[in-house]
mmCIF file of C-alpha atoms in Angstrom:
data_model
loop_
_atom_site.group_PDB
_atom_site.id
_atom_site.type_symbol
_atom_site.label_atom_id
_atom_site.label_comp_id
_atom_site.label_asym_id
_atom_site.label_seq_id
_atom_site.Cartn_x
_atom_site.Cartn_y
_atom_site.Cartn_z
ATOM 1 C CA UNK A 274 84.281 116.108 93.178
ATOM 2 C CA UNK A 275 87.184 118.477 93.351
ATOM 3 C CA UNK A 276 90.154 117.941 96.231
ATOM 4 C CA UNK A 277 92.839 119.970 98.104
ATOM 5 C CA UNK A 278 95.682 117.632 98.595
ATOM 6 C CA UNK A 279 98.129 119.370 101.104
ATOM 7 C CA UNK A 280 101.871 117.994 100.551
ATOM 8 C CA UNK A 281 101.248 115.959 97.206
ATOM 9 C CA UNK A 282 104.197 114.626 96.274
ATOM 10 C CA UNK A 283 105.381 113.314 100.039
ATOM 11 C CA UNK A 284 105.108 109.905 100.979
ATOM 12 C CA UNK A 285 101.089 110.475 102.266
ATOM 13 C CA UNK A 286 100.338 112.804 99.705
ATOM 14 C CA UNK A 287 100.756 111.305 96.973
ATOM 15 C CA UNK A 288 98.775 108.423 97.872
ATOM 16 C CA UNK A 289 95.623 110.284 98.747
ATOM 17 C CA UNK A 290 96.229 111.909 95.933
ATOM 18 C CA UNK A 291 96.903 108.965 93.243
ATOM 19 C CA UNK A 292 93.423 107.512 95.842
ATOM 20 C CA UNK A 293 91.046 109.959 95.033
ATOM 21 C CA UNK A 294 92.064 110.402 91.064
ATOM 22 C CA UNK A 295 91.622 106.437 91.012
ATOM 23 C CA UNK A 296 88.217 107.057 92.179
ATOM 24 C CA UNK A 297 87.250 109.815 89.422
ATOM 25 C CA UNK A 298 87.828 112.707 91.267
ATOM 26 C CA UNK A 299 89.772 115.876 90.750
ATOM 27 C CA UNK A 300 92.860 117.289 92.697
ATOM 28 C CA UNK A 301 94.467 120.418 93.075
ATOM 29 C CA UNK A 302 97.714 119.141 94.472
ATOM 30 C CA UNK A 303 99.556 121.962 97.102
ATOM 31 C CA UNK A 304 103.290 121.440 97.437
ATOM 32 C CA UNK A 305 106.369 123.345 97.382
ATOM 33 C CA UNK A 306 107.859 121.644 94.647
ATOM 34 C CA UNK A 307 104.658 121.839 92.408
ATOM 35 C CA UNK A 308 104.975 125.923 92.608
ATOM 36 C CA UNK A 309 102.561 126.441 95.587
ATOM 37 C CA UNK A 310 104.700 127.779 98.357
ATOM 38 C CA UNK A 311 102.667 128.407 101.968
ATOM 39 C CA UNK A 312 103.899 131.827 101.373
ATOM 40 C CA UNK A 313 101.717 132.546 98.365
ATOM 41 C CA UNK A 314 98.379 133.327 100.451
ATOM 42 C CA UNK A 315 96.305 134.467 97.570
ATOM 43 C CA UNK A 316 97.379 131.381 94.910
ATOM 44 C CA UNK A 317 96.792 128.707 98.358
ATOM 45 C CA UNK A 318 93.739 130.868 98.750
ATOM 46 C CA UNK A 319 92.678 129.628 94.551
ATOM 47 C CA UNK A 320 93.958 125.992 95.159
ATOM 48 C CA UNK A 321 90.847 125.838 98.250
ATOM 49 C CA UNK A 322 88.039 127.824 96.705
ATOM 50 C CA UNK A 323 84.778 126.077 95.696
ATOM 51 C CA UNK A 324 87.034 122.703 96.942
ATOM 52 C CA UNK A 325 84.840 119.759 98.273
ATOM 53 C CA UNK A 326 87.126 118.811 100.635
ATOM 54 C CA UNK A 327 90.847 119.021 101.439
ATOM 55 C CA UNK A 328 93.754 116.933 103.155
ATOM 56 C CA UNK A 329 95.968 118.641 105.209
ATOM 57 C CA UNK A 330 99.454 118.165 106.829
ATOM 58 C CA UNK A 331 102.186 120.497 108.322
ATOM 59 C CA UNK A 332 105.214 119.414 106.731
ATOM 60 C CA UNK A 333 108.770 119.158 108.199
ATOM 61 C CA UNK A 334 111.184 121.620 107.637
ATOM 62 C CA UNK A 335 113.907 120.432 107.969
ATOM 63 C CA UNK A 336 116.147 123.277 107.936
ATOM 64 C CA UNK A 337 114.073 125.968 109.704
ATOM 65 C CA UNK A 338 115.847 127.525 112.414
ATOM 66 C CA UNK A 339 112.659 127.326 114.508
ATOM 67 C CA UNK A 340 110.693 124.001 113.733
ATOM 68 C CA UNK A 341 107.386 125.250 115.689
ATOM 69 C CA UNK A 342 107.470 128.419 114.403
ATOM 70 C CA UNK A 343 107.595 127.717 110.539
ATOM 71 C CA UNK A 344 104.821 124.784 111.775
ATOM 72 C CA UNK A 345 102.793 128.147 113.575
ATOM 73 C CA UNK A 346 103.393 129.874 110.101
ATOM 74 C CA UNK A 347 102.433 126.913 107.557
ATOM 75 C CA UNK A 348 99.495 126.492 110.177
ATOM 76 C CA UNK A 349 97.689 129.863 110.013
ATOM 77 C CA UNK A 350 98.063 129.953 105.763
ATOM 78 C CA UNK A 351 96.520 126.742 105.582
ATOM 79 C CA UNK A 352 93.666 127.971 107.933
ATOM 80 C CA UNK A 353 93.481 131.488 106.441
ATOM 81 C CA UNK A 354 92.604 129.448 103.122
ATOM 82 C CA UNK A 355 90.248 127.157 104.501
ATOM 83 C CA UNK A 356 88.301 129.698 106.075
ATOM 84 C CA UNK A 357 88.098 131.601 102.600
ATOM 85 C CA UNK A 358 86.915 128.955 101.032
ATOM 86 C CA UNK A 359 84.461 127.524 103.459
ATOM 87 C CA UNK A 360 85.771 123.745 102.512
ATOM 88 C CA UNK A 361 83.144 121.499 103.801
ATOM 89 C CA UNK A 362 85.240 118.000 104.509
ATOM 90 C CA UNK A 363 88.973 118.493 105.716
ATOM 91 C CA UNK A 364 91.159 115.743 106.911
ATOM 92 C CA UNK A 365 94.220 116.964 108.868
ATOM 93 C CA UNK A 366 97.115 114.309 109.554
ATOM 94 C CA UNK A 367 98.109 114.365 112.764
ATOM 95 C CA UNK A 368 100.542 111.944 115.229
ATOM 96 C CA UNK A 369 99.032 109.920 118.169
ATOM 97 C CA UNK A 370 101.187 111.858 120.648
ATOM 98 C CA UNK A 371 98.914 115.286 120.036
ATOM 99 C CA UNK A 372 96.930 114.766 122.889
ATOM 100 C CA UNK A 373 99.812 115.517 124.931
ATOM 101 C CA UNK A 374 101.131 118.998 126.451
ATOM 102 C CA UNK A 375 102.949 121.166 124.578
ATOM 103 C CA UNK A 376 106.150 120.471 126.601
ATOM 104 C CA UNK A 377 105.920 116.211 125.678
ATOM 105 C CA UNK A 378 104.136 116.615 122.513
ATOM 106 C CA UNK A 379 107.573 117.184 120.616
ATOM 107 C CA UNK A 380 107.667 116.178 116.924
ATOM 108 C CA UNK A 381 103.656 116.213 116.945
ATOM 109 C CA UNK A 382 103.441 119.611 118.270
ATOM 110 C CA UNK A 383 102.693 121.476 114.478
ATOM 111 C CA UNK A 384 100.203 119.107 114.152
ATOM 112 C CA UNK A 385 98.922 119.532 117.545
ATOM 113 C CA UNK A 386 98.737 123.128 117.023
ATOM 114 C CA UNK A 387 97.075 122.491 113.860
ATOM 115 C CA UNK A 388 94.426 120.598 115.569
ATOM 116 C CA UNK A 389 93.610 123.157 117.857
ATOM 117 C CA UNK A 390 93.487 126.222 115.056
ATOM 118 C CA UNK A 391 90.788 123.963 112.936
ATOM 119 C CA UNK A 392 88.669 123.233 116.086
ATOM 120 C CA UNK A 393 88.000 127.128 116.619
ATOM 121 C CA UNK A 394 86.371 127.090 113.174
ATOM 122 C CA UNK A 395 83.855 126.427 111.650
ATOM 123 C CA UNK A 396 84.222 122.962 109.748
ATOM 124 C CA UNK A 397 81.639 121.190 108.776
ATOM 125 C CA UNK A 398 83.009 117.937 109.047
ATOM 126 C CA UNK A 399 86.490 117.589 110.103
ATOM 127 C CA UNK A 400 88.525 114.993 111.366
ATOM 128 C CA UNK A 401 92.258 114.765 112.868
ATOM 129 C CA UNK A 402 93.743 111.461 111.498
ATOM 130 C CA UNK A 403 96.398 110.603 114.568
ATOM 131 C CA UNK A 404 98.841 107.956 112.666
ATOM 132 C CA UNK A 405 101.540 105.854 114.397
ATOM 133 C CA UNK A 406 104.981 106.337 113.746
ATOM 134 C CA UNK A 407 105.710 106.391 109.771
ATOM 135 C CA UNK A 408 108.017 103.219 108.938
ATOM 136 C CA UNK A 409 109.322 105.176 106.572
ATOM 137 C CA UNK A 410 110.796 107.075 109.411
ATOM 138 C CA UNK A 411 113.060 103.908 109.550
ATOM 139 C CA UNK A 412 114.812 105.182 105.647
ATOM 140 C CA UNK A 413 117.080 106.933 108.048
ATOM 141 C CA UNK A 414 118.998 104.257 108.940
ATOM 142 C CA UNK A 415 119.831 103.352 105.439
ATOM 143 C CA UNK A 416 123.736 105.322 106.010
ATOM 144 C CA UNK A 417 124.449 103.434 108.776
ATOM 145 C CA UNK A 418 123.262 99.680 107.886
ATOM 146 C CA UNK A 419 125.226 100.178 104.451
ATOM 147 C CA UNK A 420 128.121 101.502 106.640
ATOM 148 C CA UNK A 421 127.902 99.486 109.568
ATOM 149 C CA UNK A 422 125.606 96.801 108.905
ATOM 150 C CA UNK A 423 123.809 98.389 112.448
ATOM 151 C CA UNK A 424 121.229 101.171 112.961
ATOM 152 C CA UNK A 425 121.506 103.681 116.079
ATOM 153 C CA UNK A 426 118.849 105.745 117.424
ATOM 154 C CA UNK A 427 117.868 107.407 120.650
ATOM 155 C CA UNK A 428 114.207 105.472 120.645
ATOM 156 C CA UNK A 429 114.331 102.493 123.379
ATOM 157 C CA UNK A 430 115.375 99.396 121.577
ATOM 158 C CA UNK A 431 113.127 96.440 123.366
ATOM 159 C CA UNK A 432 109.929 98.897 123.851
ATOM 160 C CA UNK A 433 107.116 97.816 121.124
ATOM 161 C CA UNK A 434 105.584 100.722 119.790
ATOM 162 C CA UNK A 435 102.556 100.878 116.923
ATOM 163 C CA UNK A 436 104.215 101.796 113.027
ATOM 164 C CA UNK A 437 102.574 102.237 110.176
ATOM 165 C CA UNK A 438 103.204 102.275 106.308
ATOM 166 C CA UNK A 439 102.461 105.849 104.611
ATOM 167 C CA UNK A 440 100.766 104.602 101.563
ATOM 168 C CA UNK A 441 98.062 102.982 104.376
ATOM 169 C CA UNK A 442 97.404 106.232 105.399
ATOM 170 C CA UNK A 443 96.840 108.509 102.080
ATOM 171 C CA UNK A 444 94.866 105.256 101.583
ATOM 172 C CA UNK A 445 92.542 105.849 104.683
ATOM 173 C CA UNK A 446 92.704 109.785 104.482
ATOM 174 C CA UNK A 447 91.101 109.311 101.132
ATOM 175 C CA UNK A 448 88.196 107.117 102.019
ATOM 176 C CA UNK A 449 87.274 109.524 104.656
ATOM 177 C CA UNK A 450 87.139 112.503 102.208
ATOM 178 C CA UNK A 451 84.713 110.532 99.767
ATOM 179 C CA UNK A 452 82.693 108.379 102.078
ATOM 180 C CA UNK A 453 78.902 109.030 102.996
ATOM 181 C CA UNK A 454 79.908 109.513 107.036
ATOM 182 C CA UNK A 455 83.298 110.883 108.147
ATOM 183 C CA UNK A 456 82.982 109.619 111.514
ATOM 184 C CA UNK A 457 84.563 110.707 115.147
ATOM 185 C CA UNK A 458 86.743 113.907 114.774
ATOM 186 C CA UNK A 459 89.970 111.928 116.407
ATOM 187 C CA UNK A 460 90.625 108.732 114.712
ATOM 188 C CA UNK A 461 93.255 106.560 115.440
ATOM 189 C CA UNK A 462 95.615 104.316 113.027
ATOM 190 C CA UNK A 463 97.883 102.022 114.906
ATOM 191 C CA UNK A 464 99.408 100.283 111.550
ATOM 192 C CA UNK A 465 99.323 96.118 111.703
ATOM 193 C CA UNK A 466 101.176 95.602 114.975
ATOM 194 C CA UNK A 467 103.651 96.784 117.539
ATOM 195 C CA UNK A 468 107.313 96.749 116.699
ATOM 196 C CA UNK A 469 110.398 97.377 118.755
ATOM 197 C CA UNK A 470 113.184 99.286 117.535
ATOM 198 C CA UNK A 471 115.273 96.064 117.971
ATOM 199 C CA UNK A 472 112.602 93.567 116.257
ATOM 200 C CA UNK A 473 112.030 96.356 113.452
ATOM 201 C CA UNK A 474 115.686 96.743 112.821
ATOM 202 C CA UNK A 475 116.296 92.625 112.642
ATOM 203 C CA UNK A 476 113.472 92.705 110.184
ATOM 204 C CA UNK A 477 114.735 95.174 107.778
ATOM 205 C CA UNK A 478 118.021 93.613 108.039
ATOM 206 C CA UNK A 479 116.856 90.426 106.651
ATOM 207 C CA UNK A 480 115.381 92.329 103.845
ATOM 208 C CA UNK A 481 118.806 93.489 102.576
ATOM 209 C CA UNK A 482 121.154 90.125 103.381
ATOM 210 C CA UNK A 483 122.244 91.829 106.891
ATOM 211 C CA UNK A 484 120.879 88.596 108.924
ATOM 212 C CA UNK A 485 123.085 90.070 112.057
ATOM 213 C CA UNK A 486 121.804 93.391 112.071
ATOM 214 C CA UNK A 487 121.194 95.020 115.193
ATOM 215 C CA UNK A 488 119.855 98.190 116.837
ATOM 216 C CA UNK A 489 121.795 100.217 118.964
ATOM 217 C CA UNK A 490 120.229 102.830 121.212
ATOM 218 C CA UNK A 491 122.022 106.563 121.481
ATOM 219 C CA UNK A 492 121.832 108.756 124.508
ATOM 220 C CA UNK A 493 119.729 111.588 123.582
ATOM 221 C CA UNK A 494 122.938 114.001 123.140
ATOM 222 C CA UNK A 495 124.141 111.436 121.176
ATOM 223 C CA UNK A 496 121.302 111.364 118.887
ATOM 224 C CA UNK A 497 120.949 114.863 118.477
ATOM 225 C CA UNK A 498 124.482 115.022 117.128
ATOM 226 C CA UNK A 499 123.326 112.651 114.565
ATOM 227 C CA UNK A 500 120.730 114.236 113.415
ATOM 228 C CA UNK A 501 122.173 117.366 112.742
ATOM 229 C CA UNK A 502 125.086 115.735 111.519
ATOM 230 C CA UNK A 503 122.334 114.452 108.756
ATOM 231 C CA UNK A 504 121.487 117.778 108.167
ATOM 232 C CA UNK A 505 118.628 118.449 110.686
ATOM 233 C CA UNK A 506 118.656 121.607 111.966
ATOM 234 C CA UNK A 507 119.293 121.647 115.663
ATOM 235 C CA UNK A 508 115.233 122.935 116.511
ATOM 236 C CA UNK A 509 114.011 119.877 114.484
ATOM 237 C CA UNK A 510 116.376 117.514 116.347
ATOM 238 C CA UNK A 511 115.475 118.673 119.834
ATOM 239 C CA UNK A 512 112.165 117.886 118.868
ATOM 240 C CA UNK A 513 112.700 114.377 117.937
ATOM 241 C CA UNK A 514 114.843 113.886 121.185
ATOM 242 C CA UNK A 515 111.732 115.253 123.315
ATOM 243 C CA UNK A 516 109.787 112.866 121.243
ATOM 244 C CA UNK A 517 112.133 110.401 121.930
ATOM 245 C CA UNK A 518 112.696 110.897 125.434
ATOM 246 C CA UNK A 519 108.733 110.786 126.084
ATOM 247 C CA UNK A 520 108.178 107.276 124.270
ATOM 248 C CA UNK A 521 110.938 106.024 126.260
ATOM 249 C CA UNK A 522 109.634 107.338 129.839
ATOM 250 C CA UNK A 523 106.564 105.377 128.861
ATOM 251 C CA UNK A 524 104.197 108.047 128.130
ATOM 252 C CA UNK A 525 101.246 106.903 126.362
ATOM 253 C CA UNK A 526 100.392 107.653 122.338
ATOM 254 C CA UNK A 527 97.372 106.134 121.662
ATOM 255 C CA UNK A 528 94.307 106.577 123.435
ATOM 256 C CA UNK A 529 92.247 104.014 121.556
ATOM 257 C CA UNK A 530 92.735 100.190 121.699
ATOM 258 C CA UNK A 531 93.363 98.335 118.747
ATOM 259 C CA UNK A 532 90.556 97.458 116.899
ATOM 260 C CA UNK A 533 89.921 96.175 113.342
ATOM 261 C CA UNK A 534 88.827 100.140 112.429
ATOM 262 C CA UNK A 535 92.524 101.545 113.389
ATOM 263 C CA UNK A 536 94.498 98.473 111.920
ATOM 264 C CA UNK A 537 96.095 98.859 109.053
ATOM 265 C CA UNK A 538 97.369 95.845 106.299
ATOM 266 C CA UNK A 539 100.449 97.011 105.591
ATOM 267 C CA UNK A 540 103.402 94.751 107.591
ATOM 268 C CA UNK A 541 106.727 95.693 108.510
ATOM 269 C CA UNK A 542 107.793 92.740 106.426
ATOM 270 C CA UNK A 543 105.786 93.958 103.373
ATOM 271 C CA UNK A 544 107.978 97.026 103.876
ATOM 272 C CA UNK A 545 110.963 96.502 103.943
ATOM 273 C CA UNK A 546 110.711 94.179 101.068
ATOM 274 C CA UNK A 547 108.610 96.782 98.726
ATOM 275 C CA UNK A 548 110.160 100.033 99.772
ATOM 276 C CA UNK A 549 113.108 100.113 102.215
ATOM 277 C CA UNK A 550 114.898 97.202 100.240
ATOM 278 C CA UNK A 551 114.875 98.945 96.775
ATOM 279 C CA UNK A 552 116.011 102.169 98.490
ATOM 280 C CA UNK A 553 118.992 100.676 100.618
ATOM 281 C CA UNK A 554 119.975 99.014 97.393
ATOM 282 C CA UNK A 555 120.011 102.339 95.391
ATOM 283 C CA UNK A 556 122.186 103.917 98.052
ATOM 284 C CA UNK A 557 124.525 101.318 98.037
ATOM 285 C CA UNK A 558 124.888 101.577 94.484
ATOM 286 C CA UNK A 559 124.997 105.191 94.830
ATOM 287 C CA UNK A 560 127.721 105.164 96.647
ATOM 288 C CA UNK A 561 129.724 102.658 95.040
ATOM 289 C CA UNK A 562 129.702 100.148 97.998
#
């Protein structure tokens, strides 16, 4: 079978990509970097036609002056072309906060959107894949641990919340695009456990000889300044911080209990040994530390 893969070479992509090719199957991959800008209606329009299925996403841009809006504009090109093409199967990778309003949902809100532009059409099987938070969200604090040995963040540092590896995700996102029965619309993937900011930080620590590491939480000012300091633009930081100010005011993500179906393999340890250790090391070196 043939396969839209939206966002191909990022860190879910590529595995539902790599996923379905293992499994015999062809892909058209859609990314910036492959020459497929969301801008080019009638080539996205080519990539979907006579497709079997598709994954989508609404990538972060990271410099976009208005986050939501270039999320509303990304949106409505991927749905223009999946209404053209009358794709059968489409898998759309959302975050568990997209059940919330529009004023909590922060960094989930282009997917939230997205959700709500796919349920006015007609799809004949779709489903909205609501994943934890991405550990690789954690390769931010690479700077400061080679700096300071410490990672700061405005996310509460004792407060356990679900994370999940990436690759666990293209992995799932592909099994639902090939299998017999897709299943519920909303599914749920929680990762292999709860982690605090604190614990996760400790852990990754460990993986690079920083036994003492610890996690420092920001005020959300504070980390907002960092961000764009990173090079965020100041619309995809406020968006984090309203993210970041909702986990910590306990409101809830998930709406499913963990269960065997929404756990995920992949550990934190497993991690930070196979992916966030090799990458703090090239920085280092990088940088001549």
């Amino acid at each position: 079978m043939t396969f839209v893969v939206v966002g191909a070479t990022g860190s879910v992509g590529r595995v539902v990509a790599s996923t379905l090719e293992s499994l015999g199957h062809q892909v058209r991959p859609v990314a910036r970097g492959l020459g497929m800008p969301f801008e080019r209606r009638e080539k996205l329009n080519a990539a979907f036609s006579g497709a079997h299925g598709a994954y989508l996403m609404i990538p972060f841009d990271f410099g976009a002056p208005d986050l939501h809006r270039r999320e509303a504009e990304i949106g409505d090109a991927l749905a223009q072309a999946v209404a053209a093409s009358g794709v059968p199967r489409v898998v759309l990778l959302s975050g568990l906060s997209a059940h919330l309003s529009e004023e909590t949902v922060g960094s989930a809100k282009g997917a939230a959107m997205m959700e709500q532009r796919l349920n006015a059409m007609s799809i004949g099987e779709l489903v909205h894949l609501r994943a934890a938070f991405f550990m690789e969200n954690l390769l931010q604090g690479i700077p400061q641990m080679a700096q300071t040995g410490n990672f700061r963040w405005a996310f509460s540092g004792r407060k356990p919340m679900p994370m999940i590896a990436a690759r666990d995700i293209g992995v799932r996102a592909a099994e639902i695009l090939v299998t017999a029965e897709v299943g519920p619309r909303v599914q749920e993937l929680h990762g292999p456990r709860d982690y605090s900011m604190a614990e996760a930080v400790s852990i990754l620590g460990a993986s690079v000889g920083l036994p003492n590491a610890r996690y420092f939480q920001l005020s959300y000012e504070e980390g907002r300044a960092g961000m764009i300091g990173a090079g965020a633009s100041p619309s995809l930081a406020d968006a984090v911080m309203v993210t970041a100010r909702g986990f910590n005011e306990g409101r809830v993500w998930a709406r499913e209990t963990r269960s065997p179906r929404n756990t995920t393999e992949t550990t934190l340890e497993t991690f930070a040994a196979e992916t966030f250790a090799p990458a703090y090391r090239a920085a280092v070196e990088k940088s001549g530390q």
